[in-house]
Amino acid sequence: MKKKKKADKTKQYSLWDNCRYALRQLRQKEGDIGMAVCGGDVALGVLLPFLEAALAGAVAAILTSGRRPEAILLLVAGYVVLLQTVRFLQGHLRNLRFKTLFLLRIDMGMDFFRKTVWMDGQSLESAQGQKKRKDAGRNLYSGNGQGIEAYTKAWCDLVMQLIGLVLYGAIVGQVSLILLAILVLQTLLVSYLHTKAGKRAYAMEDEIEKKWGIFQYLRRETVIPGNGKDIRMYRMDKWFLGMFHGLIDRVCALIDRQQTGYMAAGMAEDLLTFARSMVVYGWLVREMAAGNMTIPSFLLYVGIVAGFGAWMNGLFGAWRQILENEKLMDDYRDFMDFGVVEEGRQAPGRPGRTHEIRFEHVCFRYEGSGEDTIQDLNLTIRPGERLALVGPNGAGKTTLIKLLCGLYRPTSGTVYLDGRDIQSLDQRAVFREFAVVFQDVFAFSFPLSDNVSCVDCGREDSERLRGSLEKAGLWERVQALPKGARTFMNKDLDEAGVTLSGGEVQKLMLARALYKDAPMVILDEPTAALDPIAESEMYERYDELVHGRTAVFISHRLSSTRFCDRILFLENGRITEEGTHGELMQRGGAYAELFSIQARYYKEQKTECAATL
């Protein structure tokens, strides 16, 4: 196993490293054709302005060449045809480049999704992982004008502008090195001003992003239907509106400061350009008046000098785009490097058969927590055993389950699967050995059959699907649905979709676990949303549900643990009591005390109901 480094802050990459990364992605995703399209666009992007700038001088040279009118007309027509042909090809390549870079963004989005669903759950679930994933998404899903698409386009434009500047500078240098020095000096001064403005704007991006994130959170909360009653009952509308105004004002102020810096750099550029033009054009006019320069040459150099300014403006525009998207590139790459990547892992032995799970001095601490949730835990779960985990809220039961099935990695200690460190095994192969129903159940907005089988509609085993739904007690409900097992859940993807009740969703997740037919079954509060009758029926069928499997069962209702071979009572991440229900009741410890409290509560509830009737 190879672990990638984790950092509390976003890793920053150098400008040139991000450039190489973007070009490498372009070549890998779009191939040599994509590279050729971008290269051709750069080449024609340099040639076309040069032909346009030289048009007046070329026509003047042809007219004063002394050739016959027919030859002059043919030469001028040929030049115009060449110019239009290059213009057409450049426009076509520009459209192809737009398409290529758009596809690059889409293809990198697939890498992003693959990383999200394949990376280890512990890293993804952490607050750090969630923030990194959210920030990385902005590199792909902020539109054509931001992120990887705009970043790669800006580098292509930057190369084009640099080549144009060098070409035009070489032409000017043949006339006068002093003129070239003036143009270069102005370019360096403007470059410094724009770079300084870009760095100043870049330094404000973190605060803008933070404020914008708060704004987006508030916006989402106001449109959630379930929140509407609290907002109205407690008159929170004023609070929300006040927060909206404050955040918008702050973000606008920061953006205004960014734009002010760019505007100041632009005004300085205009002044320097004016001064440069006065000097350069004055020199050209003097040279022509003195007879040192012909009219065609004068027209050519006027176009070249004007074009030099256009190249310079384009260069700064591309540079600004690069700087504005640097952070988005850093965020994306930081997420793609984050978490654990599996390399060369082996599959578990005895796949599809019951396993022994052993914890040796296992501790686990959540990110940012000051103490361990699981503390020095030692435990062996025997093959085929039915084990119950009970204890108060926050005792670490669900965390223990995630460690057991390999979703979490111990902070210290080792979890063994059949004597082998579970972290040394292929994670996906380990997951195939477990069927888990977690406490927080939900249904994806897919067809019901997809939710149970976890394969595309029509590829599931229909007999196994029906058997799983029957054992989970949901088959009759499924038969009553408009399209049976093909009915979509919820209304996100199909307006005719059906929303199941909490208890029905819990049965659906139980059916999913049964369909998987894994040798290890873990049920985390499997009856929390069931009514008493449905709960009783499920307990009666429990032996049938877990027959031939190792089963771990979590419940707050201690009366439901009697059918288990062994009961573990957890407190503060430690196993404080262990035994059968009868043994723990005779011991008279925390388990017996909690069981007695629950029994008395249910007895009082029953008495109150009888009195009411």
Short mmCIF file of C-alpha atoms in Angstrom, two decimals, residues 253-476:
data_model
loop_
_atom_site.label_atom_id
_atom_site.label_comp_id
_atom_site.label_asym_id
_atom_site.label_seq_id
_atom_site.Cartn_x
_atom_site.Cartn_y
_atom_site.Cartn_z
CA ALA A 253 -15.50 45.11 -2.37
CA LEU A 254 -12.76 42.51 -2.85
CA ILE A 255 -13.52 42.10 -6.54
CA ASP A 256 -13.54 45.90 -6.90
CA ARG A 257 -10.07 46.04 -5.31
CA GLN A 258 -8.90 43.39 -7.77
CA GLN A 259 -10.29 45.28 -10.74
CA THR A 260 -8.90 48.57 -9.45
CA GLY A 261 -5.41 47.06 -9.51
CA TYR A 262 -5.89 45.83 -13.07
CA MET A 263 -7.38 49.18 -14.10
CA ALA A 264 -4.41 51.08 -12.65
CA ALA A 265 -2.03 48.79 -14.54
CA GLY A 266 -4.09 49.34 -17.72
CA MET A 267 -4.00 53.13 -17.37
CA ALA A 268 -0.23 53.05 -16.87
CA GLU A 269 0.03 50.83 -19.95
CA ASP A 270 -2.00 53.33 -22.00
CA LEU A 271 0.27 56.21 -20.95
CA LEU A 272 3.42 54.24 -21.73
CA THR A 273 1.97 53.14 -25.07
CA PHE A 274 1.17 56.75 -25.97
CA ALA A 275 4.70 57.87 -25.11
CA ARG A 276 6.16 54.95 -27.08
CA SER A 277 4.01 55.71 -30.13
CA MET A 278 5.04 59.38 -30.15
CA VAL A 279 8.72 58.46 -30.10
CA VAL A 280 8.55 55.54 -32.57
CA TYR A 281 6.22 57.12 -35.14
CA GLY A 282 8.12 60.39 -34.93
CA TRP A 283 11.34 58.57 -35.71
CA LEU A 284 9.75 56.72 -38.66
CA VAL A 285 8.34 59.95 -40.13
CA ARG A 286 11.74 61.65 -39.79
CA GLU A 287 13.50 58.75 -41.52
CA MET A 288 11.04 58.77 -44.42
CA ALA A 289 11.23 62.56 -44.76
CA ALA A 290 15.02 62.34 -44.85
CA GLY A 291 14.83 59.83 -47.69
CA ASN A 292 16.24 56.98 -45.61
CA MET A 293 13.04 54.90 -45.85
CA THR A 294 10.69 54.15 -48.74
CA ILE A 295 6.90 54.48 -48.51
CA PRO A 296 6.35 50.66 -48.58
CA SER A 297 8.92 50.21 -45.81
CA PHE A 298 7.32 53.03 -43.81
CA LEU A 299 3.88 51.44 -44.10
CA LEU A 300 5.29 48.03 -43.15
CA TYR A 301 7.01 49.31 -40.01
CA VAL A 302 3.99 51.36 -38.97
CA GLY A 303 1.93 48.15 -39.11
CA ILE A 304 4.63 46.20 -37.28
CA VAL A 305 4.90 48.75 -34.46
CA ALA A 306 1.12 48.85 -34.07
CA GLY A 307 1.05 45.06 -34.09
CA PHE A 308 3.78 44.98 -31.45
CA GLY A 309 1.41 46.74 -29.05
CA ALA A 310 -1.38 44.29 -29.89
CA TRP A 311 0.92 41.33 -29.18
CA MET A 312 1.91 42.93 -25.91
CA ASN A 313 -1.72 43.42 -24.84
CA GLY A 314 -2.50 39.84 -25.77
CA LEU A 315 0.50 38.63 -23.81
CA PHE A 316 -0.65 40.38 -20.63
CA GLY A 317 -4.19 39.15 -21.12
CA ALA A 318 -2.97 35.55 -21.39
CA TRP A 319 -0.67 35.99 -18.40
CA ARG A 320 -3.52 37.36 -16.33
CA GLN A 321 -5.68 34.36 -17.27
CA ILE A 322 -2.92 32.00 -16.20
CA LEU A 323 -2.50 33.70 -12.81
CA GLU A 324 -6.25 33.78 -12.20
CA ASN A 325 -6.51 30.02 -12.77
CA GLU A 326 -3.37 28.94 -10.94
CA LYS A 327 -5.23 28.32 -7.68
CA LEU A 328 -7.88 26.23 -9.41
CA MET A 329 -5.12 24.08 -10.89
CA ASP A 330 -3.47 23.76 -7.47
CA ASP A 331 -6.77 22.73 -5.88
CA TYR A 332 -7.47 20.11 -8.54
CA ARG A 333 -4.04 18.53 -8.42
CA ASP A 334 -4.00 18.62 -4.63
CA PHE A 335 -7.22 16.59 -4.51
CA MET A 336 -6.02 14.14 -7.16
CA ASP A 337 -2.89 13.53 -5.02
CA PHE A 338 -4.90 13.29 -1.80
CA GLY A 339 -5.86 10.08 0.00
CA VAL A 340 -4.68 6.52 -0.33
CA VAL A 341 -3.89 4.81 -3.62
CA GLU A 342 -3.78 1.01 -3.79
CA GLU A 343 -0.72 -0.52 -5.39
CA GLY A 344 0.02 -4.22 -5.73
CA ARG A 345 -2.42 -5.44 -3.09
CA GLN A 346 -3.47 -9.07 -2.82
CA ALA A 347 -6.99 -10.46 -2.64
CA PRO A 348 -8.24 -11.97 0.64
CA GLY A 349 -7.89 -15.71 1.08
CA ARG A 350 -11.01 -17.89 1.07
CA PRO A 351 -13.21 -15.42 -0.84
CA GLY A 352 -16.93 -15.98 -0.41
CA ARG A 353 -16.52 -17.93 2.85
CA THR A 354 -16.88 -16.83 6.47
CA HIS A 355 -13.82 -15.11 7.89
CA GLU A 356 -12.17 -14.45 11.21
CA ILE A 357 -11.73 -10.79 12.09
CA ARG A 358 -9.20 -9.84 14.76
CA PHE A 359 -8.46 -6.43 16.30
CA GLU A 360 -5.12 -6.03 18.03
CA HIS A 361 -4.61 -2.88 20.13
CA VAL A 362 -6.61 -0.82 17.65
CA CYS A 363 -7.02 2.91 18.23
CA PHE A 364 -8.80 5.37 15.96
CA ARG A 365 -9.01 9.16 16.14
CA TYR A 366 -11.02 11.37 13.81
CA GLU A 367 -9.34 14.29 12.08
CA GLY A 368 -9.24 17.30 14.38
CA SER A 369 -10.38 15.35 17.44
CA GLY A 370 -8.49 15.62 20.72
CA GLU A 371 -9.08 12.03 21.81
CA ASP A 372 -9.46 8.53 20.38
CA THR A 373 -12.93 7.28 19.45
CA ILE A 374 -11.67 3.68 19.65
CA GLN A 375 -9.15 3.04 22.40
CA ASP A 376 -6.74 0.07 22.51
CA LEU A 377 -9.40 -2.39 21.38
CA ASN A 378 -8.72 -6.13 21.25
CA LEU A 379 -11.42 -8.34 19.74
CA THR A 380 -11.79 -11.57 17.78
CA ILE A 381 -14.92 -12.29 15.72
CA ARG A 382 -15.10 -15.99 14.95
CA PRO A 383 -16.34 -17.37 11.58
CA GLY A 384 -20.11 -17.86 11.59
CA GLU A 385 -20.58 -15.99 14.89
CA ARG A 386 -23.56 -13.71 15.53
CA LEU A 387 -22.26 -10.71 17.44
CA ALA A 388 -24.16 -7.76 18.92
CA LEU A 389 -22.60 -4.36 19.60
CA VAL A 390 -24.50 -2.23 22.11
CA GLY A 391 -23.79 0.84 24.15
CA PRO A 392 -24.69 4.51 24.56
CA ASN A 393 -24.53 7.06 21.72
CA GLY A 394 -20.99 8.07 20.86
CA ALA A 395 -19.50 4.84 22.23
CA GLY A 396 -17.80 4.13 18.87
CA LYS A 397 -20.01 1.35 17.51
CA THR A 398 -20.34 2.67 13.94
CA THR A 399 -16.66 3.62 13.87
CA LEU A 400 -15.79 0.07 14.90
CA ILE A 401 -17.89 -1.26 12.01
CA LYS A 402 -16.07 0.95 9.50
CA LEU A 403 -12.74 -0.30 10.82
CA LEU A 404 -13.99 -3.87 10.63
CA CYS A 405 -14.88 -3.76 6.93
CA GLY A 406 -11.85 -1.70 5.87
CA LEU A 407 -13.51 1.67 5.28
CA TYR A 408 -11.34 3.29 7.96
CA ARG A 409 -7.67 2.72 8.75
CA PRO A 410 -6.63 2.42 12.41
CA THR A 411 -4.65 5.32 13.82
CA SER A 412 -2.61 2.60 15.54
CA GLY A 413 -2.90 -1.14 15.92
CA THR A 414 -3.96 -3.67 13.28
CA VAL A 415 -7.17 -5.25 11.99
CA TYR A 416 -6.61 -8.77 10.63
CA LEU A 417 -8.77 -10.67 8.13
CA ASP A 418 -7.97 -14.36 8.44
CA GLY A 419 -4.59 -13.48 9.95
CA ARG A 420 -3.63 -10.90 7.30
CA ASP A 421 -3.51 -7.15 7.82
CA ILE A 422 -6.68 -5.87 6.16
CA GLN A 423 -4.80 -2.79 4.94
CA SER A 424 -2.42 -5.00 2.94
CA LEU A 425 -5.33 -6.49 0.98
CA ASP A 426 -7.07 -5.14 -2.11
CA GLN A 427 -9.78 -2.86 -0.77
CA ARG A 428 -12.37 -3.73 -3.40
CA ALA A 429 -11.83 -7.43 -2.86
CA VAL A 430 -12.30 -6.88 0.89
CA PHE A 431 -15.54 -4.97 0.27
CA ARG A 432 -16.90 -7.94 -1.70
CA GLU A 433 -16.77 -9.99 1.49
CA PHE A 434 -19.04 -7.61 3.41
CA ALA A 435 -22.70 -6.67 3.11
CA VAL A 436 -23.44 -3.66 5.32
CA VAL A 437 -26.62 -1.77 6.14
CA PHE A 438 -25.52 1.50 7.70
CA GLN A 439 -27.55 3.56 10.13
CA ASP A 440 -28.20 6.47 7.77
CA VAL A 441 -30.11 4.74 4.97
CA PHE A 442 -31.21 6.36 1.71
CA ALA A 443 -32.22 5.30 -1.79
CA PHE A 444 -30.52 6.57 -4.93
CA SER A 445 -32.89 8.12 -7.46
CA PHE A 446 -32.51 5.07 -9.70
CA PRO A 447 -34.95 2.22 -10.35
CA LEU A 448 -35.62 0.15 -7.26
CA SER A 449 -34.01 -2.91 -8.87
CA ASP A 450 -30.77 -0.93 -9.41
CA ASN A 451 -30.76 0.12 -5.77
CA VAL A 452 -30.92 -3.53 -4.68
CA SER A 453 -28.68 -5.23 -7.26
CA CYS A 454 -26.26 -2.32 -7.84
CA VAL A 455 -26.04 -3.23 -11.53
CA ASP A 456 -27.63 -1.70 -14.63
CA CYS A 457 -31.35 -2.25 -15.08
CA GLY A 458 -31.97 -5.58 -16.82
CA ARG A 459 -28.66 -7.17 -15.79
CA GLU A 460 -29.77 -8.23 -12.33
CA ASP A 461 -30.65 -11.79 -11.28
CA SER A 462 -34.46 -11.53 -11.15
CA GLU A 463 -34.89 -14.58 -8.91
CA ARG A 464 -32.32 -13.36 -6.42
CA LEU A 465 -33.86 -9.88 -6.54
CA ARG A 466 -37.31 -11.22 -5.67
CA GLY A 467 -35.93 -13.49 -2.96
CA SER A 468 -34.04 -10.60 -1.35
CA LEU A 469 -37.11 -8.35 -1.38
CA GLU A 470 -39.26 -11.12 0.06
CA LYS A 471 -36.84 -11.83 2.91
CA ALA A 472 -36.64 -8.10 3.66
CA GLY A 473 -40.44 -7.91 3.80
CA LEU A 474 -40.75 -5.48 0.87
CA TRP A 475 -41.97 -7.66 -2.00
CA GLU A 476 -45.69 -6.87 -1.59
#
